[in-house]
PDB file of C-alpha atoms in Angstrom:
ATOM      1  CA  UNK A  26      12.722 -18.027 -19.053  1.00  0.00           C
ATOM      2  CA  UNK A  27       9.706 -16.620 -17.211  1.00  0.00           C
ATOM      3  CA  UNK A  28      10.306 -14.332 -14.263  1.00  0.00           C
ATOM      4  CA  UNK A  29       8.890 -15.189 -10.867  1.00  0.00           C
ATOM      5  CA  UNK A  30       6.844 -12.264  -9.624  1.00  0.00           C
ATOM      6  CA  UNK A  31       4.221 -11.431  -7.035  1.00  0.00           C
ATOM      7  CA  UNK A  32       1.483  -8.861  -7.614  1.00  0.00           C
ATOM      8  CA  UNK A  33       1.504  -5.529  -5.843  1.00  0.00           C
ATOM      9  CA  UNK A  34      -0.734  -2.472  -5.764  1.00  0.00           C
ATOM     10  CA  UNK A  35       1.241   0.770  -5.925  1.00  0.00           C
ATOM     11  CA  UNK A  36      -0.025   4.133  -4.669  1.00  0.00           C
ATOM     12  CA  UNK A  37       2.141   6.920  -6.070  1.00  0.00           C
ATOM     13  CA  UNK A  38       2.138  10.659  -6.664  1.00  0.00           C
ATOM     14  CA  UNK A  39       1.863  11.475 -10.352  1.00  0.00           C
ATOM     15  CA  UNK A  40       3.314  14.452 -12.223  1.00  0.00           C
ATOM     16  CA  UNK A  41      -0.054  16.147 -11.599  1.00  0.00           C
ATOM     17  CA  UNK A  42       0.586  16.091  -7.814  1.00  0.00           C
ATOM     18  CA  UNK A  43      -2.278  13.656  -7.223  1.00  0.00           C
ATOM     19  CA  UNK A  44      -2.251  10.148  -5.816  1.00  0.00           C
ATOM     20  CA  UNK A  45      -2.789   7.355  -8.336  1.00  0.00           C
ATOM     21  CA  UNK A  46      -3.069   3.564  -8.267  1.00  0.00           C
ATOM     22  CA  UNK A  47      -1.471   0.943 -10.485  1.00  0.00           C
ATOM     23  CA  UNK A  48      -1.078  -2.812 -10.389  1.00  0.00           C
ATOM     24  CA  UNK A  49       2.553  -3.811 -10.665  1.00  0.00           C
ATOM     25  CA  UNK A  50       4.799  -6.800 -10.022  1.00  0.00           C
ATOM     26  CA  UNK A  51       7.616  -7.368  -7.572  1.00  0.00           C
ATOM     27  CA  UNK A  52      10.338  -9.675  -8.810  1.00  0.00           C
ATOM     28  CA  UNK A  53      10.960 -12.516  -6.372  1.00  0.00           C
ATOM     29  CA  UNK A  54      14.474 -13.076  -5.053  1.00  0.00           C
ATOM     30  CA  UNK A  55      15.552  -9.443  -5.430  1.00  0.00           C
ATOM     31  CA  UNK A  56      16.856  -7.936  -2.186  1.00  0.00           C
ATOM     32  CA  UNK A  57      15.565  -4.506  -1.194  1.00  0.00           C
ATOM     33  CA  UNK A  58      17.054  -2.281   1.462  1.00  0.00           C
ATOM     34  CA  UNK A  59      14.678  -1.538   4.324  1.00  0.00           C
ATOM     35  CA  UNK A  60      14.962   0.733   7.354  1.00  0.00           C
ATOM     36  CA  UNK A  61      12.615  -1.214   9.609  1.00  0.00           C
ATOM     37  CA  UNK A  62       9.630  -3.510   9.862  1.00  0.00           C
ATOM     38  CA  UNK A  63       6.714  -2.733  12.165  1.00  0.00           C
ATOM     39  CA  UNK A  64       3.523  -4.656  12.976  1.00  0.00           C
ATOM     40  CA  UNK A  65       0.291  -2.737  13.637  1.00  0.00           C
ATOM     41  CA  UNK A  66      -3.361  -3.474  14.354  1.00  0.00           C
ATOM     42  CA  UNK A  67      -6.399  -1.242  13.869  1.00  0.00           C
ATOM     43  CA  UNK A  68      -9.844  -2.153  15.198  1.00  0.00           C
ATOM     44  CA  UNK A  69     -12.600  -3.433  12.912  1.00  0.00           C
ATOM     45  CA  UNK A  70     -14.833  -0.644  11.583  1.00  0.00           C
ATOM     46  CA  UNK A  71     -12.004   1.900  11.545  1.00  0.00           C
ATOM     47  CA  UNK A  72     -11.199   4.403   8.812  1.00  0.00           C
ATOM     48  CA  UNK A  73      -8.522   7.010   8.140  1.00  0.00           C
ATOM     49  CA  UNK A  74      -9.384  10.151   6.182  1.00  0.00           C
ATOM     50  CA  UNK A  75      -7.160  11.870   3.599  1.00  0.00           C
ATOM     51  CA  UNK A  76      -3.433  11.456   4.178  1.00  0.00           C
ATOM     52  CA  UNK A  77      -0.210  10.663   2.355  1.00  0.00           C
ATOM     53  CA  UNK A  78       2.199   7.863   3.186  1.00  0.00           C
ATOM     54  CA  UNK A  79       4.814   8.990   5.747  1.00  0.00           C
ATOM     55  CA  UNK A  80       7.549   7.306   3.668  1.00  0.00           C
ATOM     56  CA  UNK A  81       7.820   4.779   0.848  1.00  0.00           C
ATOM     57  CA  UNK A  82       6.815   1.489   2.413  1.00  0.00           C
ATOM     58  CA  UNK A  83       5.420  -1.919   1.686  1.00  0.00           C
ATOM     59  CA  UNK A  84       2.238  -2.668   3.633  1.00  0.00           C
ATOM     60  CA  UNK A  85       1.358  -6.359   3.837  1.00  0.00           C
ATOM     61  CA  UNK A  86      -2.167  -7.068   5.041  1.00  0.00           C
ATOM     62  CA  UNK A  87      -2.452 -10.033   7.412  1.00  0.00           C
ATOM     63  CA  UNK A  88      -6.132  -9.696   8.404  1.00  0.00           C
ATOM     64  CA  UNK A  89      -8.935  -7.334   7.468  1.00  0.00           C
ATOM     65  CA  UNK A  90     -10.383  -6.144   4.172  1.00  0.00           C
ATOM     66  CA  UNK A  91     -10.033  -2.485   3.258  1.00  0.00           C
ATOM     67  CA  UNK A  92     -11.248  -0.126   0.584  1.00  0.00           C
ATOM     68  CA  UNK A  93      -8.761   2.562  -0.468  1.00  0.00           C
ATOM     69  CA  UNK A  94      -9.775   5.670  -2.439  1.00  0.00           C
ATOM     70  CA  UNK A  95      -7.813   8.519  -4.037  1.00  0.00           C
ATOM     71  CA  UNK A  96      -9.247  12.024  -4.406  1.00  0.00           C
ATOM     72  CA  UNK A  97      -9.795  11.306  -8.113  1.00  0.00           C
ATOM     73  CA  UNK A  98     -12.070   8.423  -7.150  1.00  0.00           C
ATOM     74  CA  UNK A  99      -9.689   5.575  -7.981  1.00  0.00           C
ATOM     75  CA  UNK A 100     -10.604   2.700  -5.648  1.00  0.00           C
ATOM     76  CA  UNK A 101      -9.166  -0.671  -4.811  1.00  0.00           C
ATOM     77  CA  UNK A 102      -9.654  -3.392  -2.209  1.00  0.00           C
ATOM     78  CA  UNK A 103      -6.879  -4.863  -0.052  1.00  0.00           C
ATOM     79  CA  UNK A 104      -7.395  -8.361   1.328  1.00  0.00           C
ATOM     80  CA  UNK A 105      -5.272 -10.582   3.572  1.00  0.00           C
ATOM     81  CA  UNK A 106      -2.080 -11.495   1.736  1.00  0.00           C
ATOM     82  CA  UNK A 107      -2.133  -8.410  -0.499  1.00  0.00           C
ATOM     83  CA  UNK A 108       0.920  -6.178  -0.796  1.00  0.00           C
ATOM     84  CA  UNK A 109       0.595  -2.422  -1.080  1.00  0.00           C
ATOM     85  CA  UNK A 110       3.511  -0.173  -2.002  1.00  0.00           C
ATOM     86  CA  UNK A 111       2.516   3.132  -0.430  1.00  0.00           C
ATOM     87  CA  UNK A 112       4.702   5.685  -2.193  1.00  0.00           C
ATOM     88  CA  UNK A 113       2.371   8.716  -2.409  1.00  0.00           C
ATOM     89  CA  UNK A 114       4.423  10.678   0.122  1.00  0.00           C
ATOM     90  CA  UNK A 115       3.354  14.042  -1.329  1.00  0.00           C
ATOM     91  CA  UNK A 116       0.284  15.354  -3.097  1.00  0.00           C
ATOM     92  CA  UNK A 117      -3.415  14.803  -2.500  1.00  0.00           C
ATOM     93  CA  UNK A 118      -3.176  11.459  -0.725  1.00  0.00           C
ATOM     94  CA  UNK A 119      -5.644   8.655  -0.159  1.00  0.00           C
ATOM     95  CA  UNK A 120      -8.053   7.378   2.471  1.00  0.00           C
ATOM     96  CA  UNK A 121      -9.073   3.920   3.620  1.00  0.00           C
ATOM     97  CA  UNK A 122     -11.816   2.163   5.556  1.00  0.00           C
ATOM     98  CA  UNK A 123     -12.225  -1.361   6.863  1.00  0.00           C
ATOM     99  CA  UNK A 124     -15.147  -3.061   5.131  1.00  0.00           C
ATOM    100  CA  UNK A 125     -15.347  -6.365   7.014  1.00  0.00           C
ATOM    101  CA  UNK A 126     -15.663  -7.323  10.682  1.00  0.00           C
ATOM    102  CA  UNK A 127     -11.957  -8.051  11.221  1.00  0.00           C
ATOM    103  CA  UNK A 128      -9.214  -5.831  12.643  1.00  0.00           C
ATOM    104  CA  UNK A 129      -6.580  -4.680  10.160  1.00  0.00           C
ATOM    105  CA  UNK A 130      -3.371  -6.443  11.108  1.00  0.00           C
ATOM    106  CA  UNK A 131      -0.448  -5.565   8.903  1.00  0.00           C
ATOM    107  CA  UNK A 132       3.280  -5.255   8.663  1.00  0.00           C
ATOM    108  CA  UNK A 133       4.946  -2.093   7.396  1.00  0.00           C
ATOM    109  CA  UNK A 134       8.345  -2.424   5.747  1.00  0.00           C
ATOM    110  CA  UNK A 135       9.830   1.044   5.426  1.00  0.00           C
ATOM    111  CA  UNK A 136      12.104   1.268   2.418  1.00  0.00           C
ATOM    112  CA  UNK A 137      15.556   2.813   2.634  1.00  0.00           C
ATOM    113  CA  UNK A 138      15.823   6.171   0.847  1.00  0.00           C
ATOM    114  CA  UNK A 139      18.046   4.784  -1.930  1.00  0.00           C
ATOM    115  CA  UNK A 140      16.034   1.587  -2.453  1.00  0.00           C
ATOM    116  CA  UNK A 141      14.198   1.212  -5.749  1.00  0.00           C
ATOM    117  CA  UNK A 142      10.452   1.328  -5.102  1.00  0.00           C
ATOM    118  CA  UNK A 143       9.361  -1.365  -7.539  1.00  0.00           C
ATOM    119  CA  UNK A 144      11.015  -4.489  -8.852  1.00  0.00           C
ATOM    120  CA  UNK A 145       9.658  -4.709 -12.393  1.00  0.00           C
ATOM    121  CA  UNK A 146       7.406  -3.284 -15.025  1.00  0.00           C
ATOM    122  CA  UNK A 147       3.778  -2.410 -14.451  1.00  0.00           C
ATOM    123  CA  UNK A 148       1.019  -4.737 -15.545  1.00  0.00           C
TER     124      UNK A 148
END
């Protein structure tokens, strides 16, 4: 029987201490423990320079299109409806910039310390 999954982009700190990107899946119907959910908005045209995630968290984009970059030059685009698992809480970090004319509206779901970060194998 096929699993029901939803795609996710994961930012993580590798064994080399640098932030990396991978496309992964989240298995639907699996409960995850979260500390809190928070909604945020950032104005169109904004950017944030090099930083790490403050904690392991899902970031679900509601509006806005962003380009993320790691220090190694890995890049990806987040669009409305995309899910990011920001788990690069140490290391060299990432940066982002809004690339359309919309504000970035998103919801952060901070994961509990003991919660598994991903629900299934990488793709």
